[in-house]
mmCIF file of C-alpha atoms and ligand atoms in Angstrom:
data_model
loop_
_atom_site.group_PDB
_atom_site.id
_atom_site.type_symbol
_atom_site.label_atom_id
_atom_site.label_comp_id
_atom_site.label_asym_id
_atom_site.label_seq_id
_atom_site.Cartn_x
_atom_site.Cartn_y
_atom_site.Cartn_z
ATOM 1 C CA MET A 6 22.578 -2.506 102.353
ATOM 2 C CA THR A 7 23.946 -4.272 99.328
ATOM 3 C CA GLN A 8 25.612 -7.632 99.767
ATOM 4 C CA PRO A 9 29.326 -7.610 98.974
ATOM 5 C CA ALA A 10 29.855 -9.593 95.779
ATOM 6 C CA THR A 11 31.621 -12.900 96.369
ATOM 7 C CA LEU A 12 35.093 -12.787 94.949
ATOM 8 C CA PRO A 13 35.657 -15.490 92.360
ATOM 9 C CA ARG A 14 38.196 -18.149 93.346
ATOM 10 C CA LEU A 15 39.993 -20.787 91.355
ATOM 11 C CA PRO A 16 40.011 -24.423 92.443
ATOM 12 C CA ASP A 17 43.191 -25.930 93.910
ATOM 13 C CA LEU A 18 45.507 -25.933 90.891
ATOM 14 C CA LEU A 19 47.200 -29.179 91.967
ATOM 15 C CA GLU A 20 43.887 -31.019 92.256
ATOM 16 C CA ALA A 21 41.754 -29.561 89.466
ATOM 17 C CA ASP A 22 41.333 -31.223 86.084
ATOM 18 C CA VAL A 23 42.494 -28.872 83.323
ATOM 19 C CA VAL A 24 39.125 -28.939 81.508
ATOM 20 C CA ASP A 25 37.242 -28.181 84.744
ATOM 21 C CA LEU A 26 39.700 -25.338 85.327
ATOM 22 C CA THR A 27 38.966 -23.965 81.825
ATOM 23 C CA ARG A 28 35.228 -23.987 82.666
ATOM 24 C CA VAL A 29 35.839 -22.035 85.871
ATOM 25 C CA LEU A 30 37.926 -19.447 83.975
ATOM 26 C CA CYS A 31 35.231 -19.058 81.288
ATOM 27 C CA ASP A 32 32.545 -18.555 83.928
ATOM 28 C CA ILE A 33 34.386 -15.641 85.586
ATOM 29 C CA PRO A 34 33.391 -12.752 83.291
ATOM 30 C CA SER A 35 36.541 -11.109 81.905
ATOM 31 C CA VAL A 36 35.570 -8.964 78.942
ATOM 32 C CA SER A 37 38.413 -6.539 78.127
ATOM 33 C CA GLY A 38 38.518 -3.793 80.755
ATOM 34 C CA ASP A 39 36.841 -6.011 83.360
ATOM 35 C CA GLU A 40 39.612 -8.577 83.846
ATOM 36 C CA GLY A 41 40.242 -7.432 87.447
ATOM 37 C CA PRO A 42 38.371 -10.217 89.300
ATOM 38 C CA LEU A 43 39.943 -12.927 87.108
ATOM 39 C CA ALA A 44 43.424 -11.396 87.508
ATOM 40 C CA ASP A 45 42.862 -11.302 91.300
ATOM 41 C CA ALA A 46 41.781 -14.961 91.294
ATOM 42 C CA ILE A 47 44.846 -15.978 89.257
ATOM 43 C CA GLU A 48 47.183 -14.024 91.523
ATOM 44 C CA ALA A 49 45.563 -15.550 94.638
ATOM 45 C CA ALA A 50 45.885 -19.069 93.208
ATOM 46 C CA LEU A 51 49.574 -18.663 92.285
ATOM 47 C CA ALA A 52 50.796 -16.624 95.278
ATOM 48 C CA PRO A 53 51.034 -19.603 97.668
ATOM 49 C CA VAL A 54 52.927 -21.796 95.142
ATOM 50 C CA PRO A 55 56.395 -22.086 96.749
ATOM 51 C CA HIS A 56 58.455 -22.448 93.549
ATOM 52 C CA LEU A 57 57.040 -19.296 91.906
ATOM 53 C CA GLU A 58 57.755 -15.587 92.286
ATOM 54 C CA VAL A 59 54.493 -13.756 91.521
ATOM 55 C CA LEU A 60 54.464 -10.207 90.080
ATOM 56 C CA ARG A 61 51.586 -7.949 89.146
ATOM 57 C CA ASP A 62 51.179 -4.926 86.874
ATOM 58 C CA GLY A 63 47.628 -3.646 86.377
ATOM 59 C CA ASP A 64 45.603 -6.724 85.507
ATOM 60 C CA ALA A 65 48.603 -8.687 84.259
ATOM 61 C CA VAL A 66 50.000 -11.428 86.510
ATOM 62 C CA VAL A 67 53.465 -12.887 85.986
ATOM 63 C CA ALA A 68 54.784 -15.955 87.830
ATOM 64 C CA ARG A 69 58.322 -17.223 87.337
ATOM 65 C CA THR A 70 60.745 -19.865 88.516
ATOM 66 C CA HIS A 71 64.336 -19.159 89.560
ATOM 67 C CA LEU A 72 65.999 -22.545 89.210
ATOM 68 C CA GLY A 73 69.249 -21.385 87.618
ATOM 69 C CA ARG A 74 68.517 -23.210 84.338
ATOM 70 C CA SER A 75 70.570 -22.264 81.270
ATOM 71 C CA ARG A 76 67.421 -21.363 79.295
ATOM 72 C CA ARG A 77 64.210 -19.508 80.094
ATOM 73 C CA ALA A 78 60.865 -19.927 78.324
ATOM 74 C CA VAL A 79 57.863 -17.641 78.477
ATOM 75 C CA VAL A 80 54.422 -19.243 78.311
ATOM 76 C CA ALA A 81 51.887 -16.460 77.813
ATOM 77 C CA GLY A 82 48.172 -15.931 77.350
ATOM 78 C CA HIS A 83 45.655 -13.124 77.526
ATOM 79 C CA ILE A 84 42.882 -13.407 80.103
ATOM 80 C CA ASP A 85 40.352 -11.040 78.487
ATOM 81 C CA THR A 86 37.607 -12.059 76.085
ATOM 82 C CA VAL A 87 35.372 -10.301 73.597
ATOM 83 C CA PRO A 88 31.831 -9.534 74.877
ATOM 84 C CA VAL A 89 29.599 -12.448 75.854
ATOM 85 C CA ALA A 90 26.909 -13.368 73.291
ATOM 86 C CA GLY A 91 24.493 -15.419 75.404
ATOM 87 C CA ASN A 92 27.184 -18.125 75.438
ATOM 88 C CA LEU A 93 27.916 -18.281 79.185
ATOM 89 C CA PRO A 94 27.876 -20.099 81.547
ATOM 90 C CA SER A 95 30.032 -22.593 79.694
ATOM 91 C CA GLU A 96 28.826 -26.152 79.242
ATOM 92 C CA LEU A 97 30.109 -29.498 78.066
ATOM 93 C CA ARG A 98 28.378 -30.653 74.890
ATOM 94 C CA VAL A 99 28.920 -33.303 72.250
ATOM 95 C CA VAL A 100 29.478 -31.976 68.712
ATOM 96 C CA ASP A 101 30.025 -34.479 65.877
ATOM 97 C CA GLY A 102 30.672 -37.209 68.426
ATOM 98 C CA GLN A 103 33.348 -35.166 70.173
ATOM 99 C CA GLU A 104 33.173 -33.673 73.673
ATOM 100 C CA VAL A 105 33.563 -29.881 73.516
ATOM 101 C CA LEU A 106 33.565 -27.061 76.012
ATOM 102 C CA TRP A 107 31.005 -24.547 74.756
ATOM 103 C CA GLY A 108 31.098 -20.875 75.652
ATOM 104 C CA ARG A 109 32.836 -17.509 75.386
ATOM 105 C CA GLY A 110 36.574 -17.799 75.999
ATOM 106 C CA SER A 111 36.746 -21.569 75.462
ATOM 107 C CA VAL A 112 38.777 -20.981 72.265
ATOM 108 C CA ASP A 113 40.106 -17.441 72.633
ATOM 109 C CA MET A 114 41.877 -18.198 74.864
ATOM 110 C CA LEU A 115 41.006 -19.431 78.336
ATOM 111 C CA GLY A 116 41.811 -23.027 77.343
ATOM 112 C CA GLY A 117 45.403 -21.910 76.770
ATOM 113 C CA VAL A 118 45.339 -19.932 80.042
ATOM 114 C CA ALA A 119 44.048 -22.999 81.939
ATOM 115 C CA VAL A 120 46.857 -25.132 80.492
ATOM 116 C CA ALA A 121 49.433 -22.579 81.669
ATOM 117 C CA LEU A 122 47.932 -22.263 85.175
ATOM 118 C CA HIS A 123 47.677 -26.037 85.518
ATOM 119 C CA LEU A 124 51.366 -26.481 84.638
ATOM 120 C CA ALA A 125 52.638 -23.413 86.512
ATOM 121 C CA ALA A 126 51.513 -24.967 89.786
ATOM 122 C CA ARG A 127 52.423 -28.572 88.998
ATOM 123 C CA LEU A 128 55.876 -28.287 87.406
ATOM 124 C CA THR A 129 58.048 -27.673 90.451
ATOM 125 C CA ALA A 130 61.359 -28.312 88.633
ATOM 126 C CA PRO A 131 60.922 -27.798 84.859
ATOM 127 C CA ALA A 132 63.840 -28.365 82.469
ATOM 128 C CA TRP A 133 63.767 -24.661 81.528
ATOM 129 C CA ASP A 134 63.198 -21.766 83.874
ATOM 130 C CA VAL A 135 59.682 -20.639 83.019
ATOM 131 C CA THR A 136 57.943 -17.263 83.153
ATOM 132 C CA TRP A 137 54.157 -17.724 83.072
ATOM 133 C CA VAL A 138 52.466 -14.557 81.794
ATOM 134 C CA PHE A 139 48.727 -13.831 82.104
ATOM 135 C CA TYR A 140 47.870 -10.469 80.566
ATOM 136 C CA ASP A 141 44.971 -8.099 79.958
ATOM 137 C CA HIS A 142 43.495 -6.065 77.096
ATOM 138 C CA GLU A 143 44.462 -8.184 74.088
ATOM 139 C CA GLU A 144 41.070 -7.957 72.382
ATOM 140 C CA VAL A 145 41.042 -4.146 72.164
ATOM 141 C CA ALA A 146 43.143 -1.339 70.695
ATOM 142 C CA ALA A 147 46.829 -2.228 70.421
ATOM 143 C CA ASP A 148 47.941 0.674 72.651
ATOM 144 C CA LEU A 149 46.049 -0.885 75.609
ATOM 145 C CA ASN A 150 47.606 -4.346 75.156
ATOM 146 C CA GLY A 151 48.867 -5.722 78.482
ATOM 147 C CA LEU A 152 51.800 -7.520 76.879
ATOM 148 C CA GLY A 153 52.856 -4.284 75.201
ATOM 149 C CA ARG A 154 52.636 -2.522 78.576
ATOM 150 C CA LEU A 155 54.810 -5.183 80.242
ATOM 151 C CA ALA A 156 57.344 -4.909 77.399
ATOM 152 C CA GLU A 157 57.528 -1.163 78.015
ATOM 153 C CA ARG A 158 57.514 -1.099 81.831
ATOM 154 C CA HIS A 159 59.152 -4.392 82.752
ATOM 155 C CA PRO A 160 61.074 -5.783 79.771
ATOM 156 C CA ASP A 161 63.048 -7.970 82.211
ATOM 157 C CA TRP A 162 59.814 -9.825 83.087
ATOM 158 C CA LEU A 163 59.571 -10.970 79.452
ATOM 159 C CA ALA A 164 63.252 -11.774 78.906
ATOM 160 C CA ALA A 165 63.516 -15.315 77.533
ATOM 161 C CA ASP A 166 65.126 -17.571 74.928
ATOM 162 C CA PHE A 167 61.800 -18.722 73.520
ATOM 163 C CA ALA A 168 58.097 -17.944 73.995
ATOM 164 C CA VAL A 169 54.956 -20.007 73.591
ATOM 165 C CA LEU A 170 51.747 -18.048 73.153
ATOM 166 C CA GLY A 171 48.666 -20.142 73.976
ATOM 167 C CA GLU A 172 46.456 -18.610 71.274
ATOM 168 C CA PRO A 173 44.216 -21.171 69.562
ATOM 169 C CA SER A 174 46.082 -23.180 66.921
ATOM 170 C CA ASN A 175 44.098 -26.451 66.952
ATOM 171 C CA ALA A 176 46.800 -27.812 69.277
ATOM 172 C CA GLY A 177 49.393 -27.489 66.509
ATOM 173 C CA ILE A 178 52.570 -25.390 66.495
ATOM 174 C CA GLU A 179 52.166 -22.271 64.373
ATOM 175 C CA GLY A 180 55.392 -20.334 64.076
ATOM 176 C CA GLY A 181 56.066 -16.655 63.549
ATOM 177 C CA CYS A 182 53.856 -14.592 61.256
ATOM 178 C CA ASN A 183 53.920 -12.670 57.985
ATOM 179 C CA GLY A 184 54.454 -8.920 57.988
ATOM 180 C CA THR A 185 52.048 -6.487 56.340
ATOM 181 C CA ILE A 186 52.384 -3.138 54.568
ATOM 182 C CA GLN A 187 49.713 -0.915 53.030
ATOM 183 C CA VAL A 188 50.587 1.499 50.230
ATOM 184 C CA VAL A 189 48.683 3.821 47.933
ATOM 185 C CA VAL A 190 49.766 4.047 44.292
ATOM 186 C CA THR A 191 48.560 7.333 42.819
ATOM 187 C CA THR A 192 48.215 8.320 39.175
ATOM 188 C CA THR A 193 47.371 11.838 38.061
ATOM 189 C CA GLY A 194 46.045 13.433 34.863
ATOM 190 C CA ARG A 195 44.238 16.560 33.752
ATOM 191 C CA ALA A 196 40.531 17.155 34.350
ATOM 192 C CA ALA A 197 38.260 18.048 31.431
ATOM 193 C CA HIS A 198 34.616 17.796 30.389
ATOM 194 C CA THR A 199 33.975 14.342 28.920
ATOM 195 C CA GLY A 200 32.311 16.123 25.986
ATOM 196 C CA ARG A 201 35.834 17.332 25.131
ATOM 197 C CA ALA A 202 37.725 14.369 26.549
ATOM 198 C CA TRP A 203 40.723 15.010 24.238
ATOM 199 C CA ARG A 204 41.524 18.072 26.324
ATOM 200 C CA GLY A 205 42.044 15.969 29.446
ATOM 201 C CA GLU A 206 44.312 13.166 30.620
ATOM 202 C CA ASN A 207 42.470 10.314 32.310
ATOM 203 C CA ALA A 208 44.100 9.285 35.605
ATOM 204 C CA ILE A 209 42.062 6.051 35.810
ATOM 205 C CA HIS A 210 43.330 4.976 32.409
ATOM 206 C CA ALA A 211 46.811 5.791 33.626
ATOM 207 C CA ALA A 212 46.309 3.269 36.440
ATOM 208 C CA ALA A 213 45.927 0.384 33.962
ATOM 209 C CA PRO A 214 49.644 -0.536 34.089
ATOM 210 C CA VAL A 215 49.444 -0.565 37.901
ATOM 211 C CA LEU A 216 46.648 -3.144 37.708
ATOM 212 C CA ALA A 217 48.540 -5.070 35.016
ATOM 213 C CA ARG A 218 51.599 -5.338 37.250
ATOM 214 C CA LEU A 219 49.395 -6.635 40.094
ATOM 215 C CA ALA A 220 47.690 -9.158 37.818
ATOM 216 C CA GLU A 221 51.036 -10.444 36.534
ATOM 217 C CA TYR A 222 52.761 -10.486 39.905
ATOM 218 C CA GLU A 223 53.898 -13.879 41.116
ATOM 219 C CA ALA A 224 53.914 -14.008 44.905
ATOM 220 C CA ARG A 225 56.780 -15.859 46.560
ATOM 221 C CA ALA A 226 56.716 -18.808 48.912
ATOM 222 C CA VAL A 227 59.697 -18.350 51.221
ATOM 223 C CA ASP A 228 61.361 -20.835 53.540
ATOM 224 C CA VAL A 229 62.149 -19.148 56.856
ATOM 225 C CA ASP A 230 63.757 -21.269 59.584
ATOM 226 C CA GLY A 231 62.217 -24.376 58.007
ATOM 227 C CA LEU A 232 58.645 -23.108 57.529
ATOM 228 C CA VAL A 233 57.265 -21.980 54.174
ATOM 229 C CA TYR A 234 55.480 -18.619 54.237
ATOM 230 C CA ARG A 235 53.261 -17.687 51.274
ATOM 231 C CA GLU A 236 53.246 -14.024 50.358
ATOM 232 C CA GLY A 237 50.529 -11.963 48.682
ATOM 233 C CA LEU A 238 50.356 -8.653 46.817
ATOM 234 C CA SER A 239 46.757 -7.520 46.441
ATOM 235 C CA ALA A 240 44.851 -4.452 45.318
ATOM 236 C CA VAL A 241 42.365 -3.890 48.133
ATOM 237 C CA GLY A 242 40.715 -0.682 46.923
ATOM 238 C CA ILE A 243 40.590 1.748 44.009
ATOM 239 C CA THR A 244 39.147 5.249 43.888
ATOM 240 C CA GLY A 245 38.947 7.913 41.201
ATOM 241 C CA GLY A 246 36.462 10.180 39.490
ATOM 242 C CA ILE A 247 34.267 12.989 40.796
ATOM 243 C CA ALA A 248 31.337 13.082 38.362
ATOM 244 C CA THR A 249 29.933 11.188 35.375
ATOM 245 C CA ASN A 250 30.899 13.973 32.944
ATOM 246 C CA VAL A 251 34.410 14.749 34.159
ATOM 247 C CA VAL A 252 37.669 13.155 33.027
ATOM 248 C CA PRO A 253 39.280 12.207 36.386
ATOM 249 C CA ASP A 254 42.586 13.816 37.226
ATOM 250 C CA ARG A 255 43.452 11.482 40.109
ATOM 251 C CA CYS A 256 43.240 7.738 40.801
ATOM 252 C CA GLU A 257 44.409 5.874 43.882
ATOM 253 C CA VAL A 258 45.025 2.136 44.021
ATOM 254 C CA ARG A 259 45.366 0.808 47.583
ATOM 255 C CA VAL A 260 47.666 -2.203 47.801
ATOM 256 C CA ASN A 261 48.393 -4.618 50.659
ATOM 257 C CA TYR A 262 51.597 -6.643 50.626
ATOM 258 C CA ARG A 263 51.849 -9.563 53.080
ATOM 259 C CA PHE A 264 55.482 -10.554 53.292
ATOM 260 C CA ALA A 265 57.516 -13.395 54.747
ATOM 261 C CA PRO A 266 59.269 -12.653 58.064
ATOM 262 C CA SER A 267 62.706 -12.953 56.425
ATOM 263 C CA ARG A 268 62.027 -9.484 54.979
ATOM 264 C CA SER A 269 62.131 -6.379 57.160
ATOM 265 C CA LEU A 270 59.470 -3.685 56.868
ATOM 266 C CA GLU A 271 62.035 -1.494 55.056
ATOM 267 C CA GLU A 272 62.842 -4.292 52.582
ATOM 268 C CA ALA A 273 59.125 -4.850 52.007
ATOM 269 C CA GLU A 274 58.675 -1.156 51.226
ATOM 270 C CA ALA A 275 61.632 -1.232 48.835
ATOM 271 C CA HIS A 276 60.138 -4.261 47.090
ATOM 272 C CA VAL A 277 56.749 -2.591 46.618
ATOM 273 C CA ARG A 278 58.439 0.544 45.261
ATOM 274 C CA GLU A 279 60.358 -1.633 42.801
ATOM 275 C CA VAL A 280 57.161 -3.385 41.623
ATOM 276 C CA PHE A 281 55.534 0.020 41.005
ATOM 277 C CA ALA A 282 58.668 1.746 39.701
ATOM 278 C CA GLY A 283 57.762 4.927 37.847
ATOM 279 C CA PHE A 284 54.612 5.492 39.936
ATOM 280 C CA ASP A 285 53.956 7.610 42.998
ATOM 281 C CA VAL A 286 53.893 5.214 46.005
ATOM 282 C CA THR A 287 52.945 6.339 49.535
ATOM 283 C CA VAL A 288 53.244 4.030 52.558
ATOM 284 C CA VAL A 289 50.144 4.232 54.778
ATOM 285 C CA ASP A 290 50.750 1.590 57.418
ATOM 286 C CA GLY A 291 52.888 -1.432 58.186
ATOM 287 C CA ALA A 292 53.962 -3.993 60.756
ATOM 288 C CA PRO A 293 56.920 -6.360 60.557
ATOM 289 C CA GLY A 294 56.476 -10.115 60.664
ATOM 290 C CA ALA A 295 58.063 -12.476 63.160
ATOM 291 C CA ARG A 296 60.553 -15.255 62.455
ATOM 292 C CA PRO A 297 59.479 -18.600 63.904
ATOM 293 C CA GLY A 298 62.932 -19.235 65.374
ATOM 294 C CA LEU A 299 62.371 -22.988 65.240
ATOM 295 C CA ASP A 300 66.087 -23.519 64.691
ATOM 296 C CA ARG A 301 67.133 -21.680 67.862
ATOM 297 C CA PRO A 302 68.904 -23.637 70.606
ATOM 298 C CA GLY A 303 66.484 -25.764 72.588
ATOM 299 C CA VAL A 304 63.491 -25.087 70.344
ATOM 300 C CA PRO A 305 63.794 -28.392 68.405
ATOM 301 C CA ASP A 306 63.269 -30.137 71.771
ATOM 302 C CA PHE A 307 59.962 -28.280 72.120
ATOM 303 C CA ILE A 308 58.891 -29.326 68.618
ATOM 304 C CA ALA A 309 59.899 -32.951 69.193
ATOM 305 C CA ALA A 310 58.090 -33.187 72.533
ATOM 306 C CA VAL A 311 54.904 -31.598 71.184
ATOM 307 C CA SER A 312 54.926 -33.694 68.004
ATOM 308 C CA ARG A 313 55.232 -36.886 70.046
ATOM 309 C CA VAL A 314 52.064 -36.013 71.966
ATOM 310 C CA THR A 315 49.956 -34.402 69.227
ATOM 311 C CA GLY A 316 51.343 -36.163 66.134
ATOM 312 C CA GLY A 317 51.445 -32.821 64.287
ATOM 313 C CA SER A 318 54.286 -30.858 62.727
ATOM 314 C CA PRO A 319 54.874 -27.080 62.780
ATOM 315 C CA ALA A 320 53.113 -24.829 60.257
ATOM 316 C CA PRO A 321 53.496 -21.120 59.483
ATOM 317 C CA LYS A 322 51.092 -18.611 61.004
ATOM 318 C CA TYR A 323 49.668 -16.118 58.534
ATOM 319 C CA GLY A 324 47.656 -13.810 60.785
ATOM 320 C CA TRP A 325 49.322 -11.187 62.982
ATOM 321 C CA THR A 326 49.391 -12.144 66.686
ATOM 322 C CA ASP A 327 51.257 -11.067 69.797
ATOM 323 C CA VAL A 328 54.142 -13.379 68.793
ATOM 324 C CA SER A 329 55.292 -10.271 66.922
ATOM 325 C CA ARG A 330 55.636 -8.424 70.237
ATOM 326 C CA PHE A 331 58.046 -11.123 71.383
ATOM 327 C CA ALA A 332 59.887 -10.945 68.058
ATOM 328 C CA ALA A 333 60.305 -7.198 68.617
ATOM 329 C CA LEU A 334 61.955 -8.052 71.963
ATOM 330 C CA GLY A 335 64.271 -10.488 70.187
ATOM 331 C CA VAL A 336 62.441 -13.546 71.568
ATOM 332 C CA PRO A 337 61.394 -16.149 68.964
ATOM 333 C CA ALA A 338 57.803 -17.224 69.590
ATOM 334 C CA VAL A 339 55.179 -19.677 68.417
ATOM 335 C CA ASN A 340 51.431 -20.025 68.840
ATOM 336 C CA PHE A 341 50.406 -23.283 70.484
ATOM 337 C CA GLY A 342 46.988 -23.623 72.073
ATOM 338 C CA PRO A 343 43.697 -25.513 72.051
ATOM 339 C CA GLY A 344 40.782 -24.543 69.829
ATOM 340 C CA ASP A 345 40.032 -23.713 66.215
ATOM 341 C CA PRO A 346 41.007 -20.084 65.562
ATOM 342 C CA SER A 347 38.124 -19.676 63.115
ATOM 343 C CA LEU A 348 35.718 -20.145 66.077
ATOM 344 C CA ALA A 349 37.343 -17.350 68.113
ATOM 345 C CA HIS A 350 34.822 -14.556 68.783
ATOM 346 C CA ALA A 351 32.003 -16.649 67.246
ATOM 347 C CA ASP A 352 28.649 -17.008 69.036
ATOM 348 C CA ASP A 353 29.090 -20.792 68.833
ATOM 349 C CA GLU A 354 32.665 -20.648 70.214
ATOM 350 C CA HIS A 355 33.590 -24.143 71.460
ATOM 351 C CA CYS A 356 36.749 -26.131 71.986
ATOM 352 C CA PRO A 357 37.335 -29.912 71.882
ATOM 353 C CA THR A 358 38.269 -30.964 75.419
ATOM 354 C CA ASP A 359 40.792 -33.422 73.917
ATOM 355 C CA GLN A 360 42.786 -30.461 72.571
ATOM 356 C CA ILE A 361 42.957 -28.820 76.012
ATOM 357 C CA ARG A 362 44.293 -32.063 77.491
ATOM 358 C CA ALA A 363 46.695 -32.592 74.560
ATOM 359 C CA CYS A 364 48.205 -29.109 74.933
ATOM 360 C CA ALA A 365 48.705 -29.650 78.673
ATOM 361 C CA ALA A 366 50.296 -33.066 78.098
ATOM 362 C CA ALA A 367 52.573 -31.747 75.324
ATOM 363 C CA LEU A 368 53.877 -28.763 77.297
ATOM 364 C CA GLU A 369 54.347 -30.960 80.345
ATOM 365 C CA ALA A 370 56.342 -33.476 78.275
ATOM 366 C CA TRP A 371 58.539 -30.687 76.894
ATOM 367 C CA LEU A 372 59.201 -29.057 80.261
ATOM 368 C CA THR A 373 59.882 -32.273 82.142
ATOM 369 C CA GLU A 374 62.135 -33.999 79.577
ATOM 370 C CA GLY A 375 65.735 -33.474 80.441
ATOM 371 C CA ALA A 376 64.907 -31.891 83.793
ATOM 372 C CA PRO A 377 67.446 -32.779 86.475
HETATM 373 ZN ZN1 ZN B 404 43.273 -14.339 71.507
#
């Protein structure tokens, strides 16, 4: 007979230190698709908390207050990780004189999840009503994303005035994100033998003005809700030609435009078509950006409280994250979590323990200030 596996349990959330809690979360394996035991442990730890209503969908756990506050915040994080690379169990180490938690998930993003769990249990009467969201399948194909599933099945669970996503941001506020659109600019000609090149029309030569427009293009820096987003228009691929003795009759230049969140996807497309006016432009793919919403009611209080604890000021986010899913629901969102994003998914993934404590202290300051 095989022994039943012991079910992982979380420590008492009111007693546990937030860094110790992060270690426990890291040491419960939760690679995408296998988040079940961690989701069960989170649900079991939150279910007895009297001030929270706990909901479950698949391996997503949602816990929320009902205090009748005028504003509701979502604090969200994904509980899955990328595959382990010999970097578990987690351990405390000293790197460059700084204590760090070393191991898979320490950065992306179980530190942020630990901060949320720690506060969900402790803040019995926060200044905002809070919905704490712990979701699955972030590190895999977008159609499996647990936050996307909640948005589809239970949009009311995500309804809020503002959302904080605990993705690693070095404990700084990173607002919104740029949008992205991929297009192909095609030039055509007439094929011929290169021995009689005058009989053909060279499609690669015809692409020269396309490249010239890219080289001359001056990308904008755009202020959106008080943050400056830098744009970029880049050729990311070029193809043409079928043989060394044939004048090519077709050339494709693949272009990626990263655009500030003040522009819609449709406006971004129109802009790219204007830049390449006179050429054949086909849109391949695109995703809108997300406004940071830092000027929305109540959000300046969040910024002020966090800045007092961390000493930092908000910066724009350039990469695409799940804040865009909140933006699509009409909820402004920021990234705010411990860890250096460039160490996410790395074999030497590690997070300064000071940042985990700072994020917990900052969110606690925000949610307790002004509470009745
Ligand atoms: Zn992540």
